[in-house]
Amino acid sequence: MAQIVLTPTHLELKLSKAERIFALHGDLAIPAALVRGAEVGSADVWKTLGLRIPGTGVPMFLYYGSFWRAGKSGGWTFSLWRANHQSVVINLATGKANRFKRLVVAVEDAQRWADTINDALVSC
């Protein structure tokens, strides 16, 4: 399972070897200034991901990789979503250092991670 690491300057997402293979992506380091907040993802958050470019998807079981969704509420999403885990959705501002608008990450305790990330934003 991926590890979320909060530092004073970055939010880091460290992927396991299997996640790197299935997501076709390496670790992410998002500048802290681009993090807008976090929330617990609903069970059907996978329906909002869009078109997978590239990555791995097993319908209604796991969706790993980069996803593009067109439209006003669209943009790039990086997903490590699994059906048997809660997920935390981390909302981001896009910029030169980051193309993703949000991260969807399977974690053990989504509410705790959402609170931790939001508390870190408030304490800045």
PDB file of C-alpha atoms in Angstrom:
ATOM      1  CA  MET A   1       0.000   0.000   0.000  1.00  0.00           C
ATOM      2  CA  ALA A   2       1.259   3.475  -0.841  1.00  0.00           C
ATOM      3  CA  GLN A   3       2.635   5.661   1.919  1.00  0.00           C
ATOM      4  CA  ILE A   4       1.627   9.299   2.286  1.00  0.00           C
ATOM      5  CA  VAL A   5       4.421  11.406   3.778  1.00  0.00           C
ATOM      6  CA  LEU A   6       3.856  15.020   4.813  1.00  0.00           C
ATOM      7  CA  THR A   7       6.916  17.257   4.994  1.00  0.00           C
ATOM      8  CA  PRO A   8       7.034  21.038   5.515  1.00  0.00           C
ATOM      9  CA  THR A   9       7.556  21.534   1.773  1.00  0.00           C
ATOM     10  CA  HIS A  10       5.899  18.547   0.065  1.00  0.00           C
ATOM     11  CA  LEU A  11       3.247  15.895   0.160  1.00  0.00           C
ATOM     12  CA  GLU A  12       4.965  12.719  -0.966  1.00  0.00           C
ATOM     13  CA  LEU A  13       3.242   9.606  -2.233  1.00  0.00           C
ATOM     14  CA  LYS A  14       5.591   6.626  -2.081  1.00  0.00           C
ATOM     15  CA  LEU A  15       4.393   3.669  -4.122  1.00  0.00           C
ATOM     16  CA  SER A  16       5.185   0.011  -3.525  1.00  0.00           C
ATOM     17  CA  LYS A  17       6.889  -1.938  -6.298  1.00  0.00           C
ATOM     18  CA  ALA A  18       3.585  -3.528  -7.382  1.00  0.00           C
ATOM     19  CA  GLU A  19       1.846  -0.130  -7.422  1.00  0.00           C
ATOM     20  CA  ARG A  20       4.609   1.304  -9.613  1.00  0.00           C
ATOM     21  CA  ILE A  21       4.141  -1.538 -12.073  1.00  0.00           C
ATOM     22  CA  PHE A  22       0.331  -1.380 -12.172  1.00  0.00           C
ATOM     23  CA  ALA A  23       0.144   2.436 -12.202  1.00  0.00           C
ATOM     24  CA  LEU A  24       3.007   2.765 -14.701  1.00  0.00           C
ATOM     25  CA  HIS A  25       4.218   5.652 -12.564  1.00  0.00           C
ATOM     26  CA  GLY A  26       6.821   6.399  -9.903  1.00  0.00           C
ATOM     27  CA  ASP A  27       6.622   8.186  -6.583  1.00  0.00           C
ATOM     28  CA  LEU A  28       5.001  11.633  -6.480  1.00  0.00           C
ATOM     29  CA  ALA A  29       6.224  14.733  -4.661  1.00  0.00           C
ATOM     30  CA  ILE A  30       3.613  17.506  -4.686  1.00  0.00           C
ATOM     31  CA  PRO A  31       4.682  20.955  -3.423  1.00  0.00           C
ATOM     32  CA  ALA A  32       2.749  21.785  -0.241  1.00  0.00           C
ATOM     33  CA  ALA A  33       1.578  25.074  -1.748  1.00  0.00           C
ATOM     34  CA  LEU A  34      -0.453  23.115  -4.327  1.00  0.00           C
ATOM     35  CA  VAL A  35      -2.383  20.997  -1.789  1.00  0.00           C
ATOM     36  CA  ARG A  36      -5.903  22.401  -1.381  1.00  0.00           C
ATOM     37  CA  GLY A  37      -7.445  19.871   1.006  1.00  0.00           C
ATOM     38  CA  ALA A  38      -8.495  16.274   1.490  1.00  0.00           C
ATOM     39  CA  GLU A  39     -11.682  14.330   2.034  1.00  0.00           C
ATOM     40  CA  VAL A  40     -12.810  10.753   2.405  1.00  0.00           C
ATOM     41  CA  GLY A  41     -13.635   9.305  -0.997  1.00  0.00           C
ATOM     42  CA  SER A  42     -17.014   7.678  -1.541  1.00  0.00           C
ATOM     43  CA  ALA A  43     -17.197   3.991  -2.431  1.00  0.00           C
ATOM     44  CA  ASP A  44     -18.002   4.880  -6.027  1.00  0.00           C
ATOM     45  CA  VAL A  45     -15.283   7.510  -6.536  1.00  0.00           C
ATOM     46  CA  TRP A  46     -13.926   5.241  -9.282  1.00  0.00           C
ATOM     47  CA  LYS A  47     -16.863   6.357 -11.457  1.00  0.00           C
ATOM     48  CA  THR A  48     -15.445   9.907 -11.549  1.00  0.00           C
ATOM     49  CA  LEU A  49     -11.939   9.001 -12.722  1.00  0.00           C
ATOM     50  CA  GLY A  50     -12.433   9.195 -16.490  1.00  0.00           C
ATOM     51  CA  LEU A  51     -10.219   7.697 -19.199  1.00  0.00           C
ATOM     52  CA  ARG A  52      -7.147   5.771 -18.014  1.00  0.00           C
ATOM     53  CA  ILE A  53      -3.916   6.984 -19.713  1.00  0.00           C
ATOM     54  CA  PRO A  54      -1.815   4.865 -18.768  1.00  0.00           C
ATOM     55  CA  GLY A  55      -2.409   2.420 -15.942  1.00  0.00           C
ATOM     56  CA  THR A  56      -4.260  -0.707 -14.935  1.00  0.00           C
ATOM     57  CA  GLY A  57      -7.937  -1.219 -14.331  1.00  0.00           C
ATOM     58  CA  VAL A  58      -9.908  -4.213 -13.189  1.00  0.00           C
ATOM     59  CA  PRO A  59     -13.535  -3.040 -13.250  1.00  0.00           C
ATOM     60  CA  MET A  60     -14.941  -2.429  -9.783  1.00  0.00           C
ATOM     61  CA  PHE A  61     -11.820  -3.944  -8.132  1.00  0.00           C
ATOM     62  CA  LEU A  62      -8.859  -1.607  -8.729  1.00  0.00           C
ATOM     63  CA  TYR A  63      -7.918   1.436 -10.771  1.00  0.00           C
ATOM     64  CA  TYR A  64      -4.251   2.443 -10.760  1.00  0.00           C
ATOM     65  CA  GLY A  65      -2.632   5.126 -12.894  1.00  0.00           C
ATOM     66  CA  SER A  66      -3.300   8.466 -14.534  1.00  0.00           C
ATOM     67  CA  PHE A  67      -6.829   9.341 -15.595  1.00  0.00           C
ATOM     68  CA  TRP A  68      -8.190  12.174 -17.743  1.00  0.00           C
ATOM     69  CA  ARG A  69     -11.704  13.548 -17.526  1.00  0.00           C
ATOM     70  CA  ALA A  70     -12.899  16.280 -19.880  1.00  0.00           C
ATOM     71  CA  GLY A  71     -15.240  19.104 -18.980  1.00  0.00           C
ATOM     72  CA  LYS A  72     -15.424  21.898 -16.470  1.00  0.00           C
ATOM     73  CA  SER A  73     -14.919  19.623 -13.460  1.00  0.00           C
ATOM     74  CA  GLY A  74     -12.403  17.449 -15.282  1.00  0.00           C
ATOM     75  CA  GLY A  75      -8.639  17.286 -15.393  1.00  0.00           C
ATOM     76  CA  TRP A  76      -5.945  14.785 -14.475  1.00  0.00           C
ATOM     77  CA  THR A  77      -6.358  12.395 -11.535  1.00  0.00           C
ATOM     78  CA  PHE A  78      -3.757  10.001 -10.177  1.00  0.00           C
ATOM     79  CA  SER A  79      -5.469   6.967  -8.689  1.00  0.00           C
ATOM     80  CA  LEU A  80      -4.470   4.080  -6.463  1.00  0.00           C
ATOM     81  CA  TRP A  81      -8.088   3.046  -5.782  1.00  0.00           C
ATOM     82  CA  ARG A  82      -9.045  -0.425  -4.526  1.00  0.00           C
ATOM     83  CA  ALA A  83     -12.534  -1.671  -3.776  1.00  0.00           C
ATOM     84  CA  ASN A  84     -11.595  -3.331  -0.497  1.00  0.00           C
ATOM     85  CA  HIS A  85     -10.086  -0.180   1.087  1.00  0.00           C
ATOM     86  CA  GLN A  86     -11.262   3.285   1.987  1.00  0.00           C
ATOM     87  CA  SER A  87      -9.770   6.067  -0.090  1.00  0.00           C
ATOM     88  CA  VAL A  88      -8.703   9.598   0.615  1.00  0.00           C
ATOM     89  CA  VAL A  89      -9.164  12.195  -2.140  1.00  0.00           C
ATOM     90  CA  ILE A  90      -6.495  14.908  -2.062  1.00  0.00           C
ATOM     91  CA  ASN A  91      -7.464  18.017  -4.034  1.00  0.00           C
ATOM     92  CA  LEU A  92      -4.647  19.919  -5.703  1.00  0.00           C
ATOM     93  CA  ALA A  93      -3.990  23.073  -7.649  1.00  0.00           C
ATOM     94  CA  THR A  94      -2.259  22.426 -10.941  1.00  0.00           C
ATOM     95  CA  GLY A  95       1.018  24.095 -11.765  1.00  0.00           C
ATOM     96  CA  LYS A  96       4.407  23.637 -13.393  1.00  0.00           C
ATOM     97  CA  ALA A  97       5.409  21.071 -10.775  1.00  0.00           C
ATOM     98  CA  ASN A  98       2.116  19.154 -10.951  1.00  0.00           C
ATOM     99  CA  ARG A  99      -0.405  18.255 -13.649  1.00  0.00           C
ATOM    100  CA  PHE A 100      -2.801  16.376 -11.361  1.00  0.00           C
ATOM    101  CA  LYS A 101      -5.966  17.998 -10.061  1.00  0.00           C
ATOM    102  CA  ARG A 102      -6.489  15.302  -7.444  1.00  0.00           C
ATOM    103  CA  LEU A 103      -5.076  12.110  -5.983  1.00  0.00           C
ATOM    104  CA  VAL A 104      -7.295   9.163  -5.055  1.00  0.00           C
ATOM    105  CA  VAL A 105      -5.354   6.885  -2.709  1.00  0.00           C
ATOM    106  CA  ALA A 106      -6.435   3.688  -0.920  1.00  0.00           C
ATOM    107  CA  VAL A 107      -5.470   3.928   2.760  1.00  0.00           C
ATOM    108  CA  GLU A 108      -6.216   2.096   6.004  1.00  0.00           C
ATOM    109  CA  ASP A 109      -7.929   5.041   7.756  1.00  0.00           C
ATOM    110  CA  ALA A 110      -9.186   7.594   5.252  1.00  0.00           C
ATOM    111  CA  GLN A 111     -10.760   9.939   7.813  1.00  0.00           C
ATOM    112  CA  ARG A 112      -7.535  10.154   9.816  1.00  0.00           C
ATOM    113  CA  TRP A 113      -5.538  10.960   6.682  1.00  0.00           C
ATOM    114  CA  ALA A 114      -8.035  13.577   5.516  1.00  0.00           C
ATOM    115  CA  ASP A 115      -7.929  15.230   8.951  1.00  0.00           C
ATOM    116  CA  THR A 116      -4.111  15.072   9.088  1.00  0.00           C
ATOM    117  CA  ILE A 117      -3.724  16.685   5.662  1.00  0.00           C
ATOM    118  CA  ASN A 118      -6.327  19.375   6.378  1.00  0.00           C
ATOM    119  CA  ASP A 119      -4.744  20.126   9.775  1.00  0.00           C
ATOM    120  CA  ALA A 120      -1.329  20.496   8.128  1.00  0.00           C
ATOM    121  CA  LEU A 121      -2.821  23.061   5.726  1.00  0.00           C
ATOM    122  CA  VAL A 122      -4.349  25.077   8.546  1.00  0.00           C
ATOM    123  CA  SER A 123      -1.146  25.098  10.594  1.00  0.00           C
ATOM    124  CA  CYS A 124       0.934  26.631   7.781  1.00  0.00           C
TER     125      CYS A 124
END
